[in-house]
mmCIF file of C-alpha atoms in Angstrom:
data_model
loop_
_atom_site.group_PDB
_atom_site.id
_atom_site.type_symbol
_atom_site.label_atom_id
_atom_site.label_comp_id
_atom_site.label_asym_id
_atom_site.label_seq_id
_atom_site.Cartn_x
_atom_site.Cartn_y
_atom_site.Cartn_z
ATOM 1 C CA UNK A 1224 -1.240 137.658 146.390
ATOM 2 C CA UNK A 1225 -1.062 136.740 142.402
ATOM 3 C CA UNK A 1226 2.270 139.119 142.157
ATOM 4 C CA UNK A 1227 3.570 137.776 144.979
ATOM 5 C CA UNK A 1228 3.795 134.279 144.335
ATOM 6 C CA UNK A 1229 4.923 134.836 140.384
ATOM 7 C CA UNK A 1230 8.139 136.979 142.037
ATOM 8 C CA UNK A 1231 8.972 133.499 144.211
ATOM 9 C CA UNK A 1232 8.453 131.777 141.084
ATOM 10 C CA UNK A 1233 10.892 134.125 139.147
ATOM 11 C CA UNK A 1234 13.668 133.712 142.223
ATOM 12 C CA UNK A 1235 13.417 129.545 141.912
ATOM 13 C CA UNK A 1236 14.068 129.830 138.168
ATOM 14 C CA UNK A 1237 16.819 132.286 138.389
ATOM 15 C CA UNK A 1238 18.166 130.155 141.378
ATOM 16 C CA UNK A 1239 18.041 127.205 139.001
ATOM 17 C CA UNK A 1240 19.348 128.465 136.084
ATOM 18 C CA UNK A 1241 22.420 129.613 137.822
ATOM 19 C CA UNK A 1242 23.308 126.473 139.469
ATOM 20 C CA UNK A 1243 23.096 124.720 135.798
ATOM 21 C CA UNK A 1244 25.162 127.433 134.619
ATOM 22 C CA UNK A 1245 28.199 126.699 137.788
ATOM 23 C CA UNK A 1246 27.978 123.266 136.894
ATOM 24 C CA UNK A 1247 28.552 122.885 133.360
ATOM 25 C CA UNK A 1248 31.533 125.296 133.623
ATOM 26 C CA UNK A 1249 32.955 123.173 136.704
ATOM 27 C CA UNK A 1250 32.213 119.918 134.163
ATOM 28 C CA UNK A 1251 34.277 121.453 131.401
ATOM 29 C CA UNK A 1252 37.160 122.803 133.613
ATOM 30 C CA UNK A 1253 37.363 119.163 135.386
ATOM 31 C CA UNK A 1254 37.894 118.048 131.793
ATOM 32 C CA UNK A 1255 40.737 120.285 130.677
ATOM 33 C CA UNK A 1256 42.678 119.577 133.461
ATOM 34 C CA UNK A 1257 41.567 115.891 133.012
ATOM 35 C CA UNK A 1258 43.153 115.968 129.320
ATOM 36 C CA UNK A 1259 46.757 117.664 130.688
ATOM 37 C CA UNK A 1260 47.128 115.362 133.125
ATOM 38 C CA UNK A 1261 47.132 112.347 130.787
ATOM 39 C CA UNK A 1262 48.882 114.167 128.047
ATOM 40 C CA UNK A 1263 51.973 114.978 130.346
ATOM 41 C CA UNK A 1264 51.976 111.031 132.081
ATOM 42 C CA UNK A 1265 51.646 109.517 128.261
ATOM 43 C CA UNK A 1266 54.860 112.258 127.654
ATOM 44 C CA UNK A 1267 56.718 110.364 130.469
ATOM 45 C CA UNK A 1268 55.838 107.502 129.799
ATOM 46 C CA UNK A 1269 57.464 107.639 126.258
ATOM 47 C CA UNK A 1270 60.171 109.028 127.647
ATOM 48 C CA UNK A 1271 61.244 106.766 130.268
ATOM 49 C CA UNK A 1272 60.545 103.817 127.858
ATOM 50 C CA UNK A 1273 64.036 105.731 125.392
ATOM 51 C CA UNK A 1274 66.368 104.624 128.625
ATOM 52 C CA UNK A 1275 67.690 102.064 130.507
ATOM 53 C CA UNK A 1276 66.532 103.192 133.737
ATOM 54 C CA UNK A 1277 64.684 105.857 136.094
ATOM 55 C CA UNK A 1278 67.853 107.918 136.142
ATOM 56 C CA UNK A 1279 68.597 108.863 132.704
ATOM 57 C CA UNK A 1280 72.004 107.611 132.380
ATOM 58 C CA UNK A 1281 72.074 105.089 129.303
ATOM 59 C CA UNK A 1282 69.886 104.172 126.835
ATOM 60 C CA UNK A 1283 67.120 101.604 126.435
ATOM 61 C CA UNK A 1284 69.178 98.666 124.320
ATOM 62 C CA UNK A 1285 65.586 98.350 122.742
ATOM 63 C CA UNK A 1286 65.230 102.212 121.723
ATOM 64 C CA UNK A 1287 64.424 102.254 118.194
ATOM 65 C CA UNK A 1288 63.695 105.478 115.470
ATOM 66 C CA UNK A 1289 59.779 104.238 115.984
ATOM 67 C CA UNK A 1290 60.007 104.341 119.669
ATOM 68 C CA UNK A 1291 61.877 108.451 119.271
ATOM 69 C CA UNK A 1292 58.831 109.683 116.744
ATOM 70 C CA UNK A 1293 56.225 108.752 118.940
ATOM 71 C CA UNK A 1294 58.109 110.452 122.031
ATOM 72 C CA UNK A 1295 58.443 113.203 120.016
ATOM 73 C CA UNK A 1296 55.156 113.495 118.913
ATOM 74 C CA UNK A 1297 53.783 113.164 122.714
ATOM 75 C CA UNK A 1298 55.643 115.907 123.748
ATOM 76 C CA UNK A 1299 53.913 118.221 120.740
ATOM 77 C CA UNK A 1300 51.195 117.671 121.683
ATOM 78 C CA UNK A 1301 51.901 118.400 125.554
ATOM 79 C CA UNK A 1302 53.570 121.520 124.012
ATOM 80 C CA UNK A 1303 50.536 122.565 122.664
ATOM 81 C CA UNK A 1304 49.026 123.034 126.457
ATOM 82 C CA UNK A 1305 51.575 124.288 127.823
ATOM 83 C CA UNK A 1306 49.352 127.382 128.884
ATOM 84 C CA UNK A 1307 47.123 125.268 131.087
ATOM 85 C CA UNK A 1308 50.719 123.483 132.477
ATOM 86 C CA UNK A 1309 51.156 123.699 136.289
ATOM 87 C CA UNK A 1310 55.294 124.378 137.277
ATOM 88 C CA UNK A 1311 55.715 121.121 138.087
ATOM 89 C CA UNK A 1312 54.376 119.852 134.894
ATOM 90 C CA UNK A 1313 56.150 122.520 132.712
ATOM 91 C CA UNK A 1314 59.696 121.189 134.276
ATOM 92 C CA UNK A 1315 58.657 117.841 132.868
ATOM 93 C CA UNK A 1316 58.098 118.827 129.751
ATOM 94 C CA UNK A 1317 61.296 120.580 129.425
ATOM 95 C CA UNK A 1318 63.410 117.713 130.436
ATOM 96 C CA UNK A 1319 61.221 115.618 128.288
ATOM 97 C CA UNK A 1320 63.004 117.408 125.457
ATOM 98 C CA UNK A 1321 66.188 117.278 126.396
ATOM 99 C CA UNK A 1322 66.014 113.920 127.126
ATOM 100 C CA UNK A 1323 64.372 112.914 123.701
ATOM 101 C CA UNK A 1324 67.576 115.292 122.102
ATOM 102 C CA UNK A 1325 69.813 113.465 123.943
ATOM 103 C CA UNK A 1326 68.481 109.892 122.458
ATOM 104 C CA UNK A 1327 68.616 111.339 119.047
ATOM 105 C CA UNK A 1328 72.231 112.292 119.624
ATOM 106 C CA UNK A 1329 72.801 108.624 120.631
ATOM 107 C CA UNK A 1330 71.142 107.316 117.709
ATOM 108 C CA UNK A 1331 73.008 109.243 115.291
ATOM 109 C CA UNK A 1332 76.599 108.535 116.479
ATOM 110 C CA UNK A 1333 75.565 104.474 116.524
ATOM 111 C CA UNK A 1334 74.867 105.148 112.674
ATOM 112 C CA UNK A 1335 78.064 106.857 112.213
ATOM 113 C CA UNK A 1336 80.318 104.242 113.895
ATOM 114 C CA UNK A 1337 78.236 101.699 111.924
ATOM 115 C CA UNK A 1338 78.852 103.367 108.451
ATOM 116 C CA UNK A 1339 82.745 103.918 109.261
ATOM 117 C CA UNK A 1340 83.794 100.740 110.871
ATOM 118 C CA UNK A 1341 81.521 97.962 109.424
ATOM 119 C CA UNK A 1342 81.414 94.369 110.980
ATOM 120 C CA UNK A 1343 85.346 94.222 110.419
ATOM 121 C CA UNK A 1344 86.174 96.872 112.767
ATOM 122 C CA UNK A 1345 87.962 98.493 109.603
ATOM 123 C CA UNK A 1346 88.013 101.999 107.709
ATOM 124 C CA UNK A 1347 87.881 101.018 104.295
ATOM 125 C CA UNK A 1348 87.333 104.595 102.615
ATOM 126 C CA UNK A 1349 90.061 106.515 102.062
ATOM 127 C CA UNK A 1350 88.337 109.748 101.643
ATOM 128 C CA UNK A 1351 86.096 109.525 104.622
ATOM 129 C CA UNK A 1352 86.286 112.388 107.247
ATOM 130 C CA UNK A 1353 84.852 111.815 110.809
ATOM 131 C CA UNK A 1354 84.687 115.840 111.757
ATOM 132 C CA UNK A 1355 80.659 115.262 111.655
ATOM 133 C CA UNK A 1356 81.089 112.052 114.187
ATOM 134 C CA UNK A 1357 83.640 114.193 116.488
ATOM 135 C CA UNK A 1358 80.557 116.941 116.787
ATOM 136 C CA UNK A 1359 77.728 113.985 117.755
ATOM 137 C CA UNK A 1360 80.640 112.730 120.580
ATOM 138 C CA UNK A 1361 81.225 116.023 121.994
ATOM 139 C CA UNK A 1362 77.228 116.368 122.084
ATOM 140 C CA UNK A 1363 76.587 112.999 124.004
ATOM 141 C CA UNK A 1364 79.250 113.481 126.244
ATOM 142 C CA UNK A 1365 77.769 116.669 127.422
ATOM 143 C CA UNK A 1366 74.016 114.829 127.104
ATOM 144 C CA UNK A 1367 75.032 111.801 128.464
ATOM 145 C CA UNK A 1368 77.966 111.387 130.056
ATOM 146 C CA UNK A 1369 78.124 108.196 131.699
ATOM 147 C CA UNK A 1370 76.837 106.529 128.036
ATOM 148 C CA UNK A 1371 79.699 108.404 126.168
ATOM 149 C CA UNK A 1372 81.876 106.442 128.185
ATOM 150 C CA UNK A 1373 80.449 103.080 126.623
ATOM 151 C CA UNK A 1374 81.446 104.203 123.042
ATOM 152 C CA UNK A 1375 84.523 106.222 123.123
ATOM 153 C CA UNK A 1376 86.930 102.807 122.612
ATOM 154 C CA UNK A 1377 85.476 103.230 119.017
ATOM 155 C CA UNK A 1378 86.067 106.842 118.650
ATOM 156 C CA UNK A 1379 89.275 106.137 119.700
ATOM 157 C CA UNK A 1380 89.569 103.765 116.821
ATOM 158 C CA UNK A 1381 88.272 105.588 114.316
ATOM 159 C CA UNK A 1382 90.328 108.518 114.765
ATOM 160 C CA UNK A 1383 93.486 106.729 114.403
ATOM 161 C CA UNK A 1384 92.056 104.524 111.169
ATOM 162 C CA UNK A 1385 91.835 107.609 109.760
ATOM 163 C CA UNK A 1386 95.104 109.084 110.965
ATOM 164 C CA UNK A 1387 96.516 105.809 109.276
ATOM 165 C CA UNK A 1388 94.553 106.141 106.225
ATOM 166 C CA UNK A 1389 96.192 109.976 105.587
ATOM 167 C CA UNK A 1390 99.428 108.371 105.759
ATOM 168 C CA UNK A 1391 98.714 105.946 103.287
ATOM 169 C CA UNK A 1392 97.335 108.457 100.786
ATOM 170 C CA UNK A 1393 100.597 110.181 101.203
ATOM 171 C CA UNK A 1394 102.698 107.537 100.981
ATOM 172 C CA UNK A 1395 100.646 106.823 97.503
ATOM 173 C CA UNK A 1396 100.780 110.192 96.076
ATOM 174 C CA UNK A 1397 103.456 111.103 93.559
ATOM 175 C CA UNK A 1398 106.654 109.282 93.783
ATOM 176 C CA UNK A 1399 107.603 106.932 96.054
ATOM 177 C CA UNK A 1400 109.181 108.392 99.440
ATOM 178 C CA UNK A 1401 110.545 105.705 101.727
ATOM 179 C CA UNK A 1402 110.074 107.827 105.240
ATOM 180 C CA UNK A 1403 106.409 108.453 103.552
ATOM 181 C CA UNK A 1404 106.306 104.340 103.087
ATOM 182 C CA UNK A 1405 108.144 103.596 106.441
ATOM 183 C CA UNK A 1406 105.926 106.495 108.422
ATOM 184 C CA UNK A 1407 102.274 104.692 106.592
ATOM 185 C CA UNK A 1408 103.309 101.143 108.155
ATOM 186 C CA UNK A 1409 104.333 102.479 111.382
ATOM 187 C CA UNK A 1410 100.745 104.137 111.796
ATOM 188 C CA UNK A 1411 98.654 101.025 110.136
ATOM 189 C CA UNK A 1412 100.614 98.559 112.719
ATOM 190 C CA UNK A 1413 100.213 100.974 115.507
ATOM 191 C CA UNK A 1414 95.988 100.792 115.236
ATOM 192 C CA UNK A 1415 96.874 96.896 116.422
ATOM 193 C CA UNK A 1416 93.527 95.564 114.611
ATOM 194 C CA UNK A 1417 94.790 92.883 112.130
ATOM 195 C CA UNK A 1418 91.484 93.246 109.428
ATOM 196 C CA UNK A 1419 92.912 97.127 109.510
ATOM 197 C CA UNK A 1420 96.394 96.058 108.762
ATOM 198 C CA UNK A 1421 95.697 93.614 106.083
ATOM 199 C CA UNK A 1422 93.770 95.860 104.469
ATOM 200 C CA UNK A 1423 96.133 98.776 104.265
ATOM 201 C CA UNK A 1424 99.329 97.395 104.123
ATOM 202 C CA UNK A 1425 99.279 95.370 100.971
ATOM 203 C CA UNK A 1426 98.238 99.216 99.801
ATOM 204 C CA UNK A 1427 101.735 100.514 100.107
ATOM 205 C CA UNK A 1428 104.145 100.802 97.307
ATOM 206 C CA UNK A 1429 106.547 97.873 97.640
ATOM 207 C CA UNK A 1430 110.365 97.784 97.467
ATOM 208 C CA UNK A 1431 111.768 95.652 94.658
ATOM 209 C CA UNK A 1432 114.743 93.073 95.450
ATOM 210 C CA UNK A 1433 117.075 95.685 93.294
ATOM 211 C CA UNK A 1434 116.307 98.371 95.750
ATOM 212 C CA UNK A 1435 113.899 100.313 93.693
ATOM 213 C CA UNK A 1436 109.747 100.462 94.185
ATOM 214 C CA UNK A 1437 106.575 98.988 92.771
ATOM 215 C CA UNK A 1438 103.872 101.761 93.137
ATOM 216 C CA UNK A 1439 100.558 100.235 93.419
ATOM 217 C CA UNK A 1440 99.987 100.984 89.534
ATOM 218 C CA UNK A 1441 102.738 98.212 89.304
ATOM 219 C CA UNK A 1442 104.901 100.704 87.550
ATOM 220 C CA UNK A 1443 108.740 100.487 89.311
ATOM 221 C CA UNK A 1444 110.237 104.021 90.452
ATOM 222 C CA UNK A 1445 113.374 105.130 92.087
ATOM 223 C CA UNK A 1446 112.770 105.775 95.591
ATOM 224 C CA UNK A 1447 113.246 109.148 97.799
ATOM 225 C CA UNK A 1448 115.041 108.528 101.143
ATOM 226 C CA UNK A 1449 116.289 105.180 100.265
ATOM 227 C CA UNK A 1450 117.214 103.018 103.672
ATOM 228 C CA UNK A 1451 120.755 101.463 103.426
ATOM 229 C CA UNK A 1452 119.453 98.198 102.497
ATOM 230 C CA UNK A 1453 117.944 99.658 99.833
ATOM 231 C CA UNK A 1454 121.178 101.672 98.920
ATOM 232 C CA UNK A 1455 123.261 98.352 98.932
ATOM 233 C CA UNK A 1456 120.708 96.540 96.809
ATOM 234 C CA UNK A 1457 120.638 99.176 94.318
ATOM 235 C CA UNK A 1458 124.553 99.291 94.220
ATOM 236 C CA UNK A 1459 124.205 95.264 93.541
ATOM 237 C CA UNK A 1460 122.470 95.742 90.812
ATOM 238 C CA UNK A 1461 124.523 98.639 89.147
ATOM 239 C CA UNK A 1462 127.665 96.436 90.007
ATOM 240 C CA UNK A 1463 125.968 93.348 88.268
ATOM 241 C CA UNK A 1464 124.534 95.782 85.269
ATOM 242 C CA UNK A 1465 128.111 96.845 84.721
ATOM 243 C CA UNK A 1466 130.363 94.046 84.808
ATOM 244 C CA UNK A 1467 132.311 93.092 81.665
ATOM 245 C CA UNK A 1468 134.354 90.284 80.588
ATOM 246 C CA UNK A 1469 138.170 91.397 80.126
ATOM 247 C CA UNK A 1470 140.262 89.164 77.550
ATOM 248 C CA UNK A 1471 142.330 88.047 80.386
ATOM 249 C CA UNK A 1472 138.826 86.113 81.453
ATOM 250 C CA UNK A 1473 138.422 88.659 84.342
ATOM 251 C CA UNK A 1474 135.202 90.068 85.565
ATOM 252 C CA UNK A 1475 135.305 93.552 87.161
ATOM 253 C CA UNK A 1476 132.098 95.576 88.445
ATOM 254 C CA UNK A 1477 132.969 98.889 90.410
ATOM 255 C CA UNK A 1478 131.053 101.610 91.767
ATOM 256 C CA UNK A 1479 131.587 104.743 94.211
ATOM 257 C CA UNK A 1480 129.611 105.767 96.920
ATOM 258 C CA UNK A 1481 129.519 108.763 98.928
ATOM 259 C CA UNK A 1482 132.099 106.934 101.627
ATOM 260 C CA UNK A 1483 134.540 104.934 99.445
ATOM 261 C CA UNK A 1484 135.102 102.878 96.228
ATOM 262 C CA UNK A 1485 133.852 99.312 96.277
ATOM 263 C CA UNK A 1486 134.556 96.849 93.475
ATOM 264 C CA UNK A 1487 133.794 93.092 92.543
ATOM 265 C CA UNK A 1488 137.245 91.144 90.372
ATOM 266 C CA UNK A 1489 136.910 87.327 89.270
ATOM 267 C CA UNK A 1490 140.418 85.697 89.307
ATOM 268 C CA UNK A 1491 141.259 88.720 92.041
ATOM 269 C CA UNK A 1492 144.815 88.585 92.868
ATOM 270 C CA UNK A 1493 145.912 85.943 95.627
ATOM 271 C CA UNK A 1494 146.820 87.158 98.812
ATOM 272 C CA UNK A 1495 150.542 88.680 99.244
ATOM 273 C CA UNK A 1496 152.235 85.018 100.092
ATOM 274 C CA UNK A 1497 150.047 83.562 96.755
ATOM 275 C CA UNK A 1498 151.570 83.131 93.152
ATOM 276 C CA UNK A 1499 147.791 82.327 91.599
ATOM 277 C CA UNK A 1500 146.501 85.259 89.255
ATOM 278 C CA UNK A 1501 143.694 82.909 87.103
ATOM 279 C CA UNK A 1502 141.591 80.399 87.240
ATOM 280 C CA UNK A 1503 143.282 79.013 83.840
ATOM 281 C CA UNK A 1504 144.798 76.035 85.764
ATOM 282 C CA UNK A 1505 144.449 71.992 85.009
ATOM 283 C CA UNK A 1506 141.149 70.607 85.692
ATOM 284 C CA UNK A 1507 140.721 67.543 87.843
ATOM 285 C CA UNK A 1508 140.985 65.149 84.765
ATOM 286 C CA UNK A 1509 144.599 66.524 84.334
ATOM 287 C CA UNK A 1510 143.627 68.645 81.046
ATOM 288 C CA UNK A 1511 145.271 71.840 80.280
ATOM 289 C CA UNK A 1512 143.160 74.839 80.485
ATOM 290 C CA UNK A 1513 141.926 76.001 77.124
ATOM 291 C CA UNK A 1514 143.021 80.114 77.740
ATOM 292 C CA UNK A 1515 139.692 80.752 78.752
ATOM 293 C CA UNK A 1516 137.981 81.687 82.216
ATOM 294 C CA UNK A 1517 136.930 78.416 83.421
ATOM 295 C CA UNK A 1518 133.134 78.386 84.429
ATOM 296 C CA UNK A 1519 132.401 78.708 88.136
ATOM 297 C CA UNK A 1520 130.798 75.320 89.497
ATOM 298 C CA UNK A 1521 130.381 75.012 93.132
ATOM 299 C CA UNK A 1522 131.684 71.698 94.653
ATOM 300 C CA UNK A 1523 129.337 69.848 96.823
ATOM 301 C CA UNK A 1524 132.345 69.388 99.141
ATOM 302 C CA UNK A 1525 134.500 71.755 98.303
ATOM 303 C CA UNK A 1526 138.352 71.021 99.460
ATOM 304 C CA UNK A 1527 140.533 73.757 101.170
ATOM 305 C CA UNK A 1528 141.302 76.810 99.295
ATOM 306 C CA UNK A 1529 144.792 77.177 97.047
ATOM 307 C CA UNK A 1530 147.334 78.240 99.368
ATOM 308 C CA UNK A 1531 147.132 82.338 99.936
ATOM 309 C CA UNK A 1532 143.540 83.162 99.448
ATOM 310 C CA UNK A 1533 142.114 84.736 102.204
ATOM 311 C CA UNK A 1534 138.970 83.583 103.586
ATOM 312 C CA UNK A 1535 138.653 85.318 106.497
ATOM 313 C CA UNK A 1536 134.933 87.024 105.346
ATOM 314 C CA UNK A 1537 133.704 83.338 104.439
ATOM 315 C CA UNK A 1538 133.415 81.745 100.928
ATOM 316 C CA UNK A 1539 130.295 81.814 98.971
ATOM 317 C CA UNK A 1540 129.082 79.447 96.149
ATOM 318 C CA UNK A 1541 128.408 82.735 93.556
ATOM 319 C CA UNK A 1542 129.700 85.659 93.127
ATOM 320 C CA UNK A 1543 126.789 87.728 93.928
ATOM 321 C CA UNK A 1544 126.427 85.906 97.245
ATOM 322 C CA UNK A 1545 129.679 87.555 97.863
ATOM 323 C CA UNK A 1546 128.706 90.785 96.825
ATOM 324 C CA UNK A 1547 125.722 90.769 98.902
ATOM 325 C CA UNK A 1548 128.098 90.009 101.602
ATOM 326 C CA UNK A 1549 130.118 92.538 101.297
ATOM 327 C CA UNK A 1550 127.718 95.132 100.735
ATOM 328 C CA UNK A 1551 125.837 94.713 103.523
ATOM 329 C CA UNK A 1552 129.443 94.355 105.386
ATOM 330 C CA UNK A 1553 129.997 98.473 103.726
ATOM 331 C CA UNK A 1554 126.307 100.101 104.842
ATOM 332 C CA UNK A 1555 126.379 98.268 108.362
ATOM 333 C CA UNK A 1556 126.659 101.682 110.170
ATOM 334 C CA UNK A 1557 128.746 99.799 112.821
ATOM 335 C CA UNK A 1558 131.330 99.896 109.728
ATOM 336 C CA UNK A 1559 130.679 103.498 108.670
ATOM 337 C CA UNK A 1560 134.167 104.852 110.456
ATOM 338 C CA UNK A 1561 136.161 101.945 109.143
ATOM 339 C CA UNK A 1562 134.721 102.398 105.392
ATOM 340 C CA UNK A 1563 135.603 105.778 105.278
ATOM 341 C CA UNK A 1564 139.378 104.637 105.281
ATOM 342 C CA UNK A 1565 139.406 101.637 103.892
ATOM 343 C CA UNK A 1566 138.519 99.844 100.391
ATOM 344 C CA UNK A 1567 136.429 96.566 99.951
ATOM 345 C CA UNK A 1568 136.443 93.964 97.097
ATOM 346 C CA UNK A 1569 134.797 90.796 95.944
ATOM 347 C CA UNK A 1570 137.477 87.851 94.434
ATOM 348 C CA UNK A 1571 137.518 84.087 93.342
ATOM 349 C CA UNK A 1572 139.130 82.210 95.358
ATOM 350 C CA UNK A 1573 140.624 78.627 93.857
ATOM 351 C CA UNK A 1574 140.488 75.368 95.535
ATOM 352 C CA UNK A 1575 142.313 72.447 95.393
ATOM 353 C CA UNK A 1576 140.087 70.628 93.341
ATOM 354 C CA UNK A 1577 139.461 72.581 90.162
ATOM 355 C CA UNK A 1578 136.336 74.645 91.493
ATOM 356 C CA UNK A 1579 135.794 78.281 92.448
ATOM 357 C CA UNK A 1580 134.272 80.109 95.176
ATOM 358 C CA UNK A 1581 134.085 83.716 96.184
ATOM 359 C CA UNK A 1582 134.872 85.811 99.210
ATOM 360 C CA UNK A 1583 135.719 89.363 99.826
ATOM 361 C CA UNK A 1584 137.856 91.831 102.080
ATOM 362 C CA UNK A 1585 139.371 95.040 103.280
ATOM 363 C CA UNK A 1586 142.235 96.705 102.496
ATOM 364 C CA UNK A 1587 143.439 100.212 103.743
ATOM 365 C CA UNK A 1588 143.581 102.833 101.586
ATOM 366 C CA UNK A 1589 146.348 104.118 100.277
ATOM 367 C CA UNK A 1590 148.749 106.782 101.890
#
């Protein structure tokens, strides 16, 4: 009877001890799976909190480099249980990384547009190269597509400040080149922000009144490619360079240009029909002339011309007024046929009150 009852004994205990056993491991597997599950909401919470919305598209205008860390450190830790993940959960934490690479992206290609553009919308370093901000677009636009959209006005911009900016450097480099100048302008006015152009512009080398450049060292250089205006100003200021005072009391400047030969006479002959051939004549107080070449003094009022000048080209208080005239009359490429057969010259023309003024004209060369 003694053996009997200590065997029923044995079978409670045993029965006891097993149950404890069952239900301390169902305690700690309750808590694992407890642990996960809050791990992987926290993770999505985190995440969701980087954008704008529930779908993913744009993000949060309140995302900061804080707000990316602690995502990122969230989803280590989830990372860390992956092995205890269901498939539903391990999805999550896969797009939980893309999503948090995706918000990096975005940060980093706000930083670059910050760094090149400024407040003023303007490139300001000539050296700088946006190949690394090219790579972050091309990796948002695949991340976030819809987002990429929002920011590609100033990628836009910044690839054609910088397309600008090369054409300045060239047009800087070594000596002056006017279709390097011309081509630098074109691109700076073409980016059609005005802090860009007043930046860059004044940058260019600049063309002098005599047709030549100031480089921005302020040194003055003959310029490649000249335009015709540039041509004709340079030819003004060889003509006035090289004008010398004859005994007669003439003034003669010529030059030759790949077309013709231009020059510039004081006390020019008259026209065919006109017996005047220097300015010698009495003056208005009835004095003789003195042998010498009168000095040129426009009249307020000028009268008519002597009889025989021609006027036709208009009459012009100076000399180099007339030149300028004239000049710009020769490399007018509506004129390029006719200058090709024909001579042009710069004269005094008398008037009928002791004063002087200057005009110019053609005359066919001869056969």
């Amino acid at each position: 009877m003694k053996k009997a009852t200590i065997t029923a004994g044995s079978l409670i205990l045993m029965t006891a001890l097993t149950l404890t056993a069952c239900g301390a491991k169902t305690t700690a597997q309750t808590t694992t799976n407890d642990d996960t599950t809050v791990a992987i909401e926290t993770l999505e919470k985190d995440v969701r909190g980087l954008f704008e919305n529930k779908l993913y598209e744009l993000p949060s205008k309140h995302v900061t480099e804080a707000k990316v860390a602690a995502a990122s450190k969230q989803y280590k830790k989830v990372y860390k249980l992956r092995g205890d993940l269901t498939k539903s959960q391990k999805k999550t934490l896969k797009l939980s990384k893309n999503r948090i690479a995706a918000i990096k992206h975005v940060i980093a290609i706000q930083a670059s547009i910050k760094t090149a553009l400024g407040d003023k919308q303007v490139i300001t370093d000539a050296k700088y190269d946006n190949t690394t901000l090219s790579t972050q677009y091309a990796a948002v636009a695949k991340a976030l597509p819809k987002y990429s959209k929002t920011i590609k006005a100033d990628v836009d911009l910044i690839d054609a400040e910088v397309k600008a900016v090369k054409t300045v450097t060239a047009a800087t480099t070594g000596d002056p080149d006017q279709q390097k100048i011309d081509a630098a302008a074109t691109a700076i006015k073409a980016v059609n922000v005005k802090a860009f152009a007043d930046y860059w512009l004044p940058k260019l080398p600049k063309e002098a009144a005599d047709g030549t450049v100031t480089k921005t060292d302020g040194t003055v250089a003959e310029v490649k490619n000249p335009t015709p205006a540039q041509q004709a100003q340079a030819a003004a200021k060889k003509n006035t360079s090289t004008r010398t005072t004859a005994s007669s009391g003439s003034q003669t400047a010529t030059r030759t240009t790949g077309r013709t030969t231009t020059s510039s006479t004081t006390n020019s002959r008259p026209a065919s029909s006109s017996s005047h051939g220097t300015t010698n004549r009495p003056s208005t107080g009835g004095s003789t002339g003195s042998g010498t070449a009168t000095k040129p003094q426009p009249a307020k009022k000028p009268h008519a011309p002597e009889a025989g000048w021609n006027v036709s080209n208009g009459v012009y208080s100076t000399m180099q007024a007339a030149m300028a005239a004239m000049n710009k009359a020769l490399f007018s490429p509506s004129n390029a046929d006719y200058a090709n057969t024909h001579h042009v010259h710069a004269y005094t023309v008398p008037y009928q009150d002791g004063t002087d003024m200057y005009s110019w004209e053609w005359t066919a060369d001869e056969k």
